[in-house]
Each structure stands twice: as structure tokens, then as C-alpha cells.
mmCIF file of C-alpha atoms in Angstrom:
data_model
loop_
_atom_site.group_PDB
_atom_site.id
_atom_site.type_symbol
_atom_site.label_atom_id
_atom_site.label_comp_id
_atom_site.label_asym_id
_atom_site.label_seq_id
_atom_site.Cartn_x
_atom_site.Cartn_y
_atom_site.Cartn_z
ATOM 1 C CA UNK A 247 11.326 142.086 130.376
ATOM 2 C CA UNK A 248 11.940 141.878 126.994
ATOM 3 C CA UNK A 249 8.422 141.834 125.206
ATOM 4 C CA UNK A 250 7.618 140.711 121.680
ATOM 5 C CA UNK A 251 6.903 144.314 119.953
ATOM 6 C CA UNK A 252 10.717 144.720 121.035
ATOM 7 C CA UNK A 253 12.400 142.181 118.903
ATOM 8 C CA UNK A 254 9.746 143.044 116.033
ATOM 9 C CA UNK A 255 10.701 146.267 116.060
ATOM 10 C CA UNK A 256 14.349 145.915 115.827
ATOM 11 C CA UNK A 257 13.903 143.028 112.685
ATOM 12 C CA UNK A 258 12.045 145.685 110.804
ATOM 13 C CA UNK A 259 15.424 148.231 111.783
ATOM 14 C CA UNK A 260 18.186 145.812 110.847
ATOM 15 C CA UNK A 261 15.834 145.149 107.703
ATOM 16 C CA UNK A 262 15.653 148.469 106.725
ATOM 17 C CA UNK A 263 19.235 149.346 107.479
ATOM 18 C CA UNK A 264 20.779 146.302 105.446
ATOM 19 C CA UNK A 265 18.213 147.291 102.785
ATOM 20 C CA UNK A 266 19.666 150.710 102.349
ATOM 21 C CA UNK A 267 23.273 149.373 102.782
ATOM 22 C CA UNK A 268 22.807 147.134 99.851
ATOM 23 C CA UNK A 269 21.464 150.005 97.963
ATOM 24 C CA UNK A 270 24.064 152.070 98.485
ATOM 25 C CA UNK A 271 26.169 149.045 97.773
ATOM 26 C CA UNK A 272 25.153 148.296 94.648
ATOM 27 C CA UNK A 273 25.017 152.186 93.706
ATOM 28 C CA UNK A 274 28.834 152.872 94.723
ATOM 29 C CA UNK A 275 30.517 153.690 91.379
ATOM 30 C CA UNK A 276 34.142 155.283 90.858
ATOM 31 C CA UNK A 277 33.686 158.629 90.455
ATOM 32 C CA UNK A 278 35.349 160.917 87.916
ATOM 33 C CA UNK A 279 35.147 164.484 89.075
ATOM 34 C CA UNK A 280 35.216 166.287 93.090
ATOM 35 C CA UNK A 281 32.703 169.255 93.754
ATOM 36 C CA UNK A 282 33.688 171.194 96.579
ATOM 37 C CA UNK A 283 30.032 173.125 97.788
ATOM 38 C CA UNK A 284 29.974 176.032 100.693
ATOM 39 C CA UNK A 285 26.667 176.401 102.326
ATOM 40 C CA UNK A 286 25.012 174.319 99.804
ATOM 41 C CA UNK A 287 26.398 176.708 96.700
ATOM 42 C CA UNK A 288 28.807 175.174 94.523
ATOM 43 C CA UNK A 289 33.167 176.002 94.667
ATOM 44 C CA UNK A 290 33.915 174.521 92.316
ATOM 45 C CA UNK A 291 34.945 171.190 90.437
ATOM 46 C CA UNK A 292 37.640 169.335 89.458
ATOM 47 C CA UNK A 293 39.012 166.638 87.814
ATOM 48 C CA UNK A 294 40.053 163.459 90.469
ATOM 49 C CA UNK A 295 42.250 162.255 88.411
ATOM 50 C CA UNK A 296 44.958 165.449 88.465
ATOM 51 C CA UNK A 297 46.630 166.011 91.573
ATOM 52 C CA UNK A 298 45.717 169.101 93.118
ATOM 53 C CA UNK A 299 45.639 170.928 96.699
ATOM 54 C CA UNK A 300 42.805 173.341 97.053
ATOM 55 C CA UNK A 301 42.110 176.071 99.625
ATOM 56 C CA UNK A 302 38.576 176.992 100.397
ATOM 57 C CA UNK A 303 38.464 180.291 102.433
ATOM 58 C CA UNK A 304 34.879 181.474 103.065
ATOM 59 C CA UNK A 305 33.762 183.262 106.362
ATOM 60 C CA UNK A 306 37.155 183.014 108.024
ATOM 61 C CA UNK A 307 36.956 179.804 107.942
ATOM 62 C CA UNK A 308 39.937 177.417 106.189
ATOM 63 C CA UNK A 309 39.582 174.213 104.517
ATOM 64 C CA UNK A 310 41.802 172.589 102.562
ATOM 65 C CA UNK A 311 41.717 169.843 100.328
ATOM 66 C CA UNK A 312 43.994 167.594 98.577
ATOM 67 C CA UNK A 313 43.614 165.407 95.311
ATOM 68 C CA UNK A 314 45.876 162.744 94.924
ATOM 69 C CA UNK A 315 45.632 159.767 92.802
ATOM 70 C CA UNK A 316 42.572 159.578 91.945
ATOM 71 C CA UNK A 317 41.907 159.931 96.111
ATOM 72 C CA UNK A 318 40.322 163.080 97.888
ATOM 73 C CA UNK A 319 41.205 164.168 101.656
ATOM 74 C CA UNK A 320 40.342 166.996 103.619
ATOM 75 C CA UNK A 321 44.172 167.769 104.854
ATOM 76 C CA UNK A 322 43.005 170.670 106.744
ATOM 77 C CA UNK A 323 40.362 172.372 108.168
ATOM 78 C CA UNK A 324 39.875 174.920 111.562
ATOM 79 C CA UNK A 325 36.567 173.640 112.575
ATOM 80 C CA UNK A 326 36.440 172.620 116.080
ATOM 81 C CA UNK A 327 35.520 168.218 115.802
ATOM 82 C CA UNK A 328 37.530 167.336 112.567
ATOM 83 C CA UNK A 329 35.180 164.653 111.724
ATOM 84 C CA UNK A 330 36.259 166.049 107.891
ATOM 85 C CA UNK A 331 39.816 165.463 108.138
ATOM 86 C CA UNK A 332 39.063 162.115 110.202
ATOM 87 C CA UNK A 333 37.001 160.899 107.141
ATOM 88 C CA UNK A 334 40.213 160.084 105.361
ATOM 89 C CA UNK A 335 40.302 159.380 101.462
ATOM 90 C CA UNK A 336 37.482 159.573 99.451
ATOM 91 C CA UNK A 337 37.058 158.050 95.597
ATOM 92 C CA UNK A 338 33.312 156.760 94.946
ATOM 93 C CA UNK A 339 30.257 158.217 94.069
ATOM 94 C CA UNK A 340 28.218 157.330 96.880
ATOM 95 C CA UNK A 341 31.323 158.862 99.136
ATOM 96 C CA UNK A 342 31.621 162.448 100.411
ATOM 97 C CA UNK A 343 33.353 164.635 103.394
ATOM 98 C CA UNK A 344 31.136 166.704 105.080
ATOM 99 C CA UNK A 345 32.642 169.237 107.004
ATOM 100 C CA UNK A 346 29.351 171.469 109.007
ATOM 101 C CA UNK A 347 31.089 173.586 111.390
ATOM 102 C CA UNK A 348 32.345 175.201 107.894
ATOM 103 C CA UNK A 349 29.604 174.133 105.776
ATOM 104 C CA UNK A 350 31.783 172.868 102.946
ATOM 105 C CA UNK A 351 31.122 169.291 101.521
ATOM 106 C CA UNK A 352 33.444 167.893 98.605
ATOM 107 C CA UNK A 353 31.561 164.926 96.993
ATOM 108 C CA UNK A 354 32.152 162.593 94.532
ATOM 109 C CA UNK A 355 30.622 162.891 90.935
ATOM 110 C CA UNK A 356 30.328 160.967 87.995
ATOM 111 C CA UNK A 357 30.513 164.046 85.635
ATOM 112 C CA UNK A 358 33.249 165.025 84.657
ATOM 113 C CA UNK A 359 36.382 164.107 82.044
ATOM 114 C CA UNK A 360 35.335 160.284 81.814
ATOM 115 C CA UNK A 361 32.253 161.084 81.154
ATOM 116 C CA UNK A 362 33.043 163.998 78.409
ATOM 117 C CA UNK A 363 35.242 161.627 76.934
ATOM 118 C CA UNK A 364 32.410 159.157 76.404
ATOM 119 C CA UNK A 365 30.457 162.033 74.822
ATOM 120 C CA UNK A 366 33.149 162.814 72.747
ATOM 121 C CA UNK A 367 33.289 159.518 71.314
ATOM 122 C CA UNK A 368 29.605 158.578 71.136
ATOM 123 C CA UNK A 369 29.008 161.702 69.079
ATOM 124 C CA UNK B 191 -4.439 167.611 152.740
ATOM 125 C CA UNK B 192 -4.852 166.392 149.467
ATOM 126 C CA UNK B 193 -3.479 170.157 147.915
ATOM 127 C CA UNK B 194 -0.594 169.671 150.320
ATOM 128 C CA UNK B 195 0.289 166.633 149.106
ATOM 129 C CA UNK B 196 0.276 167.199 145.379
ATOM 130 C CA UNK B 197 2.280 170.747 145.792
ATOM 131 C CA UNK B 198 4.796 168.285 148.143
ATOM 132 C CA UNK B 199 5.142 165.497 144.833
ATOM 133 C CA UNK B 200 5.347 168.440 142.537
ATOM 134 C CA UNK B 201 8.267 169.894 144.628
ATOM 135 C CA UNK B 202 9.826 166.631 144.862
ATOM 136 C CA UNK B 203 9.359 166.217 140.717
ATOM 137 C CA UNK B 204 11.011 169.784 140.133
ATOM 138 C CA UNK B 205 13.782 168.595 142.592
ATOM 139 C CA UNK B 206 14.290 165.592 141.106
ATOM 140 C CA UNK B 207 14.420 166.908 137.565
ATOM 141 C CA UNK B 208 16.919 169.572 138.518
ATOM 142 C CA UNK B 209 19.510 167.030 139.680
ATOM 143 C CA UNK B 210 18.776 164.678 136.312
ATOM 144 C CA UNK B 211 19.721 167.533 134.544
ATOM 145 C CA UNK B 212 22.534 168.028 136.390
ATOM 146 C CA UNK B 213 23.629 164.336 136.011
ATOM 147 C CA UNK B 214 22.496 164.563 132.219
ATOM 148 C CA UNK B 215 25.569 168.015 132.416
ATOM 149 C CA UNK B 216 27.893 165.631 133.853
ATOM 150 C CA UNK B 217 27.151 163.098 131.499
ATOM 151 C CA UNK B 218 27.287 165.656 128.557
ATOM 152 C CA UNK B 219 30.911 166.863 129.927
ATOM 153 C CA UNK B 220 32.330 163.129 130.253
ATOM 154 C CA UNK B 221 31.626 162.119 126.695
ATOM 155 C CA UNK B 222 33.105 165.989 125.494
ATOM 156 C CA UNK B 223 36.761 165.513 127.565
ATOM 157 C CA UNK B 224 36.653 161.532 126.818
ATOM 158 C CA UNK B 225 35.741 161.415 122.736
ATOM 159 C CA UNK B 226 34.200 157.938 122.654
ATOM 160 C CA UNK B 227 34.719 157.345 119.065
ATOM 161 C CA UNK B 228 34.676 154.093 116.641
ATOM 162 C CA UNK B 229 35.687 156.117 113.802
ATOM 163 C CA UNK B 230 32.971 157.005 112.087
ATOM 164 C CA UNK B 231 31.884 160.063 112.383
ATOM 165 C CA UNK B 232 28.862 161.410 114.271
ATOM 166 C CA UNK B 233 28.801 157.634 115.971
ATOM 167 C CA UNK B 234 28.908 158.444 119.737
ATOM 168 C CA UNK B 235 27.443 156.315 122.855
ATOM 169 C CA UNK B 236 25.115 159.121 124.682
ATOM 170 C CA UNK B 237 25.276 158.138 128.002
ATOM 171 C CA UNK B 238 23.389 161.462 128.403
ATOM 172 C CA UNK B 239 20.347 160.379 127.036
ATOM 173 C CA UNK B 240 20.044 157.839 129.893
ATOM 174 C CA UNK B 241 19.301 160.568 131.907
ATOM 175 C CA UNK B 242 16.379 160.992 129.648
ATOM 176 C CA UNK B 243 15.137 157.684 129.866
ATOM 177 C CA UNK B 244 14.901 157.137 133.671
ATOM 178 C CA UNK B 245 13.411 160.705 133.452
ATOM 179 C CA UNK B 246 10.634 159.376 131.211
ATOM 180 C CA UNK B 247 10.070 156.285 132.666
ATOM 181 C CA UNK B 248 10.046 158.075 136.377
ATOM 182 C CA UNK B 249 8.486 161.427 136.238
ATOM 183 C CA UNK B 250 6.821 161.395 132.871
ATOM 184 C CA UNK B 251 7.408 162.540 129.178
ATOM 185 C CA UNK B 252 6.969 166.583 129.816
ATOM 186 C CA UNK B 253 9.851 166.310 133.231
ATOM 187 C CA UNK B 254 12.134 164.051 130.442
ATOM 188 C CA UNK B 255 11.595 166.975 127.686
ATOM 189 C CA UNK B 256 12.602 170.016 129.920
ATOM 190 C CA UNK B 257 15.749 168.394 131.667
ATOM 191 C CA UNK B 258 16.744 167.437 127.799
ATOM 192 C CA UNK B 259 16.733 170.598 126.519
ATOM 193 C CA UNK B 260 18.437 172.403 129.746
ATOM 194 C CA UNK B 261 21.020 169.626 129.593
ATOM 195 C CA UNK B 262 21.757 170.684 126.268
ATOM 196 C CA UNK B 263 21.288 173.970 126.102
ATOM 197 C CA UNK B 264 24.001 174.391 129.058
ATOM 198 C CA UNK B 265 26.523 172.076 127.756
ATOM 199 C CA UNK B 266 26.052 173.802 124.687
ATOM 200 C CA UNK B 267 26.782 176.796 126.214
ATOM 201 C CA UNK B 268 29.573 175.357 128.607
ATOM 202 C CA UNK B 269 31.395 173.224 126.022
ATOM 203 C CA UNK B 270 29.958 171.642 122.632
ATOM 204 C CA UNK B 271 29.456 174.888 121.163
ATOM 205 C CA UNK B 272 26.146 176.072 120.342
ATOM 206 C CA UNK B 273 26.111 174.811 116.732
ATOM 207 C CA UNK B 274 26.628 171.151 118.176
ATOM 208 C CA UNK B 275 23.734 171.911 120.535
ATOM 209 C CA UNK B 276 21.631 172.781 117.501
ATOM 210 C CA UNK B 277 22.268 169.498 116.012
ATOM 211 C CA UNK B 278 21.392 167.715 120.032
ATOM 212 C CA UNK B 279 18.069 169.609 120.400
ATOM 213 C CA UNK B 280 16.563 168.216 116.998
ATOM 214 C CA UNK B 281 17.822 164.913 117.471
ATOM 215 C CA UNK B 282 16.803 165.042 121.222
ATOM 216 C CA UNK B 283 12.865 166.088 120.024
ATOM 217 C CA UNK B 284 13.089 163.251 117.796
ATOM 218 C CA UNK B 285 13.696 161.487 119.768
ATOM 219 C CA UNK B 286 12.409 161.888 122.893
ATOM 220 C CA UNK B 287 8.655 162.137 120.942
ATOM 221 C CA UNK B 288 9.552 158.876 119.457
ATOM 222 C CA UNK B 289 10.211 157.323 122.792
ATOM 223 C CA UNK B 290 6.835 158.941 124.096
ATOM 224 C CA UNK B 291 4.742 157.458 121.585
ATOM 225 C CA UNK B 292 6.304 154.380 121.949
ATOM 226 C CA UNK B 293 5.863 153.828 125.470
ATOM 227 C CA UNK B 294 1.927 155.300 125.364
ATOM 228 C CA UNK B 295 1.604 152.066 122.961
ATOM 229 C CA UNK B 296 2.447 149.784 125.948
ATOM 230 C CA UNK B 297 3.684 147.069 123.711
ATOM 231 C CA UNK B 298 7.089 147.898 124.187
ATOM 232 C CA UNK B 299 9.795 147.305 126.792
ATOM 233 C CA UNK B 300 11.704 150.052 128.089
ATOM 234 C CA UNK B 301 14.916 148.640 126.109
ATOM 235 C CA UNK B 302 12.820 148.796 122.842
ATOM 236 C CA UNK B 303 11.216 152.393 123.463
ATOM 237 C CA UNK B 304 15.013 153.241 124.155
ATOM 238 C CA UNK B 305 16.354 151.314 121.373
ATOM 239 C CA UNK B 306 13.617 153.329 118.875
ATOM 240 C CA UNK B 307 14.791 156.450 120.986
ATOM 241 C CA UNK B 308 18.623 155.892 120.132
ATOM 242 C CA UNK B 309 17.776 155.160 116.080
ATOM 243 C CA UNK B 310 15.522 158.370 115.977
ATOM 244 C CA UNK B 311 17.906 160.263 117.732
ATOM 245 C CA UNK B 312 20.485 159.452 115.178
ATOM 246 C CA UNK B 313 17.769 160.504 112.178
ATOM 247 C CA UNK B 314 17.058 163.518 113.696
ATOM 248 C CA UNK B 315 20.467 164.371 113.190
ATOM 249 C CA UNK B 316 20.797 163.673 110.497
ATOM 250 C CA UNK B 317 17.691 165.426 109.126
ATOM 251 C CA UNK B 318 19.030 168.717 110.730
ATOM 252 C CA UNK B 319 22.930 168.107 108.949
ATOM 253 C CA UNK B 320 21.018 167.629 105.711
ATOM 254 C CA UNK B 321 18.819 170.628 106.299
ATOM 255 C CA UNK B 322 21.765 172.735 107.263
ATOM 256 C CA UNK B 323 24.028 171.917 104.643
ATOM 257 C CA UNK B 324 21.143 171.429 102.362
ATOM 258 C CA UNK B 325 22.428 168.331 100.662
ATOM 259 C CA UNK B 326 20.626 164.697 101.225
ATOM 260 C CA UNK B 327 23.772 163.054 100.263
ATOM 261 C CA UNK B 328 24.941 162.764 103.746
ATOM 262 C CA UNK B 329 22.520 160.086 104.078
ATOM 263 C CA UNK B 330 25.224 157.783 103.138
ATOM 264 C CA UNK B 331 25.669 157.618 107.252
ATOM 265 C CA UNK B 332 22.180 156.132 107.422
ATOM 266 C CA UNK B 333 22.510 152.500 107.588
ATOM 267 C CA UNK B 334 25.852 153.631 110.678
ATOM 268 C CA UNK B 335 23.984 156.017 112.184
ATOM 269 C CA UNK B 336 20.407 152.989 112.389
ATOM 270 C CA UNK B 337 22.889 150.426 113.592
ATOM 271 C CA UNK B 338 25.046 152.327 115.970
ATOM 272 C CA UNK B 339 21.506 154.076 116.921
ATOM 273 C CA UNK B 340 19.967 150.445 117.760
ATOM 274 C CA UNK B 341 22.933 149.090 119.561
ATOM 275 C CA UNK B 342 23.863 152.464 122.135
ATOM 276 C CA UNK B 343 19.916 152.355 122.115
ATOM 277 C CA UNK B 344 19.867 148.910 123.841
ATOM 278 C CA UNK B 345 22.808 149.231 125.670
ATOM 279 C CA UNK B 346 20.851 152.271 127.327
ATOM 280 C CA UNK B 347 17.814 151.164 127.678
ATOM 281 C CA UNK B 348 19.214 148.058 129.641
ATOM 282 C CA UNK B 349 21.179 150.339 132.339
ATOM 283 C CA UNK B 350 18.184 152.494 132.549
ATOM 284 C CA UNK B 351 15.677 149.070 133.432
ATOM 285 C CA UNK B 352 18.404 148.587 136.127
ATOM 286 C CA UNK B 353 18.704 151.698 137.916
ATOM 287 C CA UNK B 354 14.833 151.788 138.010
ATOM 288 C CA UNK B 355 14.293 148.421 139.571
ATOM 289 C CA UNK B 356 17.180 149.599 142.440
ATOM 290 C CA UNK B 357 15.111 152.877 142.564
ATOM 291 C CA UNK B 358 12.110 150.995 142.805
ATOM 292 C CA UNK B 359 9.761 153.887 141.298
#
């Protein structure tokens, strides 16, 4: 019952899906700073590599978020699935925790003291 | 005669949709109290959307759409919250058109229509989360979300091929 289109089909999906995986592979980079956004407006951002605990409170809604060498967790949050805190430690570019019953996403960048540093000395 | 009969198979296609939808509920409530999860988030099996499949392959692409979005709109309501049901009904239209496409094609087997179902469903999503949060970096789930898509997809699609050759419709 399986016809022909079928197995085409899912190819071209595996295709495409290890195509992006490599991309995103190949992309992954260790990140230097964490930017905290609420409803797609920016917190805030910080350096990864100083340990820090920070509290979002927007909305009465709590998040909270720990840096810790060089690693970034959501410790805490009150939103009702926890898929943020589940996430667990984040530390690349490509890598981010995406909490949307709060709206608050803390990401990965590659701005931010490395990259001054590099300024610094290039100039 | 004729008008008797087709106001008796319409009956019997209302009738039937109301207790997919029901089923599709049921369905919905299992996989809220029992959290199927692989760890990753937003990666869940969907026995619901079998519902939707035997609906489409039995009464037609217009009886799959409304159970869908009653199904979802009252376990919303009941139990996933109504921002989780926000995220369902776009992934659900993405679905479901997908599927409906698919299967007017004819070239494809009801495990590949579901299979394209399951991999849309997970786009749509995902489309919504980045519209919502306005960000595309969540598309980092993409390549999870098409391969846990493809797999619950099949998995679906085969059940579904079984219960309609025992139903025989």
C-alpha cells in the first residue's frame, strides 16, 4: 500500500532535514554574550562568562535565569509546560531557551566581551 | 427517495463526526495526563491527529477540518490552555490542508499524505512560535521537529490504514 510518491517524498524530507542539520552544524559557534528578550523586545545582555542569576519579572510572570561557567539555564520559570527549564544548559550560538507561555527567550550571541576585545586589539 | 437518502448519509456523517471528535477529546486528554516526551521539547506523538486522518480518509476533508478544530478548541478549553490551543489550530490548518492536497494528487498512500501531515503539522508550529515570539531563531528545532514530524507521521498513518480496512469504508 505503500506507493512510490511515498518514499520520494520522504527522501526529499530526510534530505532537507540533514541539509539544515549540517547547516546548523557547521554554524554552531561558542558564544560570548546571553540576551534575555520579552515579547520580542530586548532585557538585556550579559556577559556568559561571569556568573550571574537574573530575574525577569514582566506581566506577573517569573523567570529566572542562571549563568554559570560559561553555561546558561532557565532555573525557574511559572509557566505552565516548562519546556524552558527542561532545555537545560545552553553555551552556543546556534542555541537558545525559548520560554512562550512567558514570551522570554535568552539566546546565545557572539557580541559581546570576546568580541570587544578583538576590536580593542585590531584597532 | 433519493432526498431521503442523502438527508439519512448526511445525518449519519454529522453523527459520525461528533463521536471522532469526541475520540479526538479523549485522545487530546490522554497525551495531556500521560506527557509522552523524548526530551526535546515541543516533540510529542499526536495520537489525536489520527482522529483526523480516518476522518479525512472516511467522510472527507471539510468533516476532518471541523472535528479538528472542535477537538481543539475544547481541550483547549478543558485542559491545554488556550494559548497551547493557539499553537494546535495553526499547526492543525497546516496541516490538515497539506494532507488535503496531498491526497487530491492521488499519488500518495495514506501513510505518506499522513507522514506530509505530521511534518507540516510540526512547521506550522513552529511558524506560529516564531510569529508569536517574533524571533526565527527557534528554527533551530527544525531538522527535530521534520524528523519527529515524519516518524509520528508514519506511525499514524499506518494505524489509521488499519482501522479503515477493519471499518471497511
Amino acid at each position: 500500500m505503500i506507493k512510490k510518491a511515498d518514499i520520494i517524498l520522504a527522501a526529499i524530507l530526510i534530505i532537507l532535514g540533514g541539509m539544515i542539520a549540517y547547516m546548523m552544524a557547521s554554524t554552531d559557534n561558542r558564544g560570548h554574550a546571553v540576551l534575555i528578550t520579552v515579547d520580542g523586545k530586548e532585557y538585556g545582555t550579559y556577559s556568559l562568562y561571569e556568573n550571574k542569576s537574573i530575574t525577569v519579572k514582566q506581566n506577573g510572570h517569573i523567570n529566572k535565569i542562571i549563568i554559570k561557567d560559561g553555561m546558561v539555564t532557565m532555573a525557574f520559570s511559572d509557566c505552565v509546560n516548562q519546556t524552558c527549564v527542561h532545555t537545560g544548559a545552553i553555551s552556543k550560538t546556534s542555541q537558545s531557551i525559548v520560554c512562550l507561555p512567558n514570551k522570554v527567550m535568552v539566546q546565545i550571541t557572539g557580541q559581546g566581551q570576546g568580541e570587544a576585545e578583538y576590536d580593542a586589539i585590531s584597532n | 427517495m433519493t432526498q431521503y437518502q442523502t438527508n439519512r448519509d448526511k445525518t449519519k456523517r454529522i453523527a459520525v463526526s461528533a463521536v471522532l471528535a469526541s475520540l479526538g477529546l479523549i485522545f487530546s486528554y490522554i497525551e495531556a495526563i500521560i506527557p509522552f516526551s523524548i526530551g526535546v521539547p515541543g516533540v510529542k506523538l499526536g495520537i489525536a491527529n489520527l482522529v483526523v486522518v480516518i476522518a479525512l480518509y472516511a467522510l472527507g476533508g471539510s468533516y476532518a477540518f471541523s472535528i479538528n478544530v472542535i477537538r481543539i478548541l475544547i481541550a483547549g478549553l478543558l485542559f491545554n490552555g488556550i494559548f497551547g490551543a493557539l499553537y494546535s489550530l495553526g499547526g492543525a490548518c497546516v496541516s490538515l490542508l497539506t494532507m488535503i492536497i496531498l491526497k487530491k494528487t492521488n499519488i500518495f498512500s495514506i501513510v505518506g499524505v499522513s507522514m506530509a501531515g505530521g511534518v507540516a503539522h510540526n512547521v506550522g508550529q513552529m511558524l506560529i512560535a516564531a510569529a508569536i515570539i517574533s524571533n526565527i531563531k527557534i528554527f533551530i528545532y527544525f531538522p527535530v521537529l521534520l524528523f519527529s514530524g515524519m516518524i509520528t507521521g508514519i506511525i499514524i498513518g499506518f494505524i489509521s490504514y488499519l482501522v479503515l480496512k477493519k471499518l471497511n469504508v
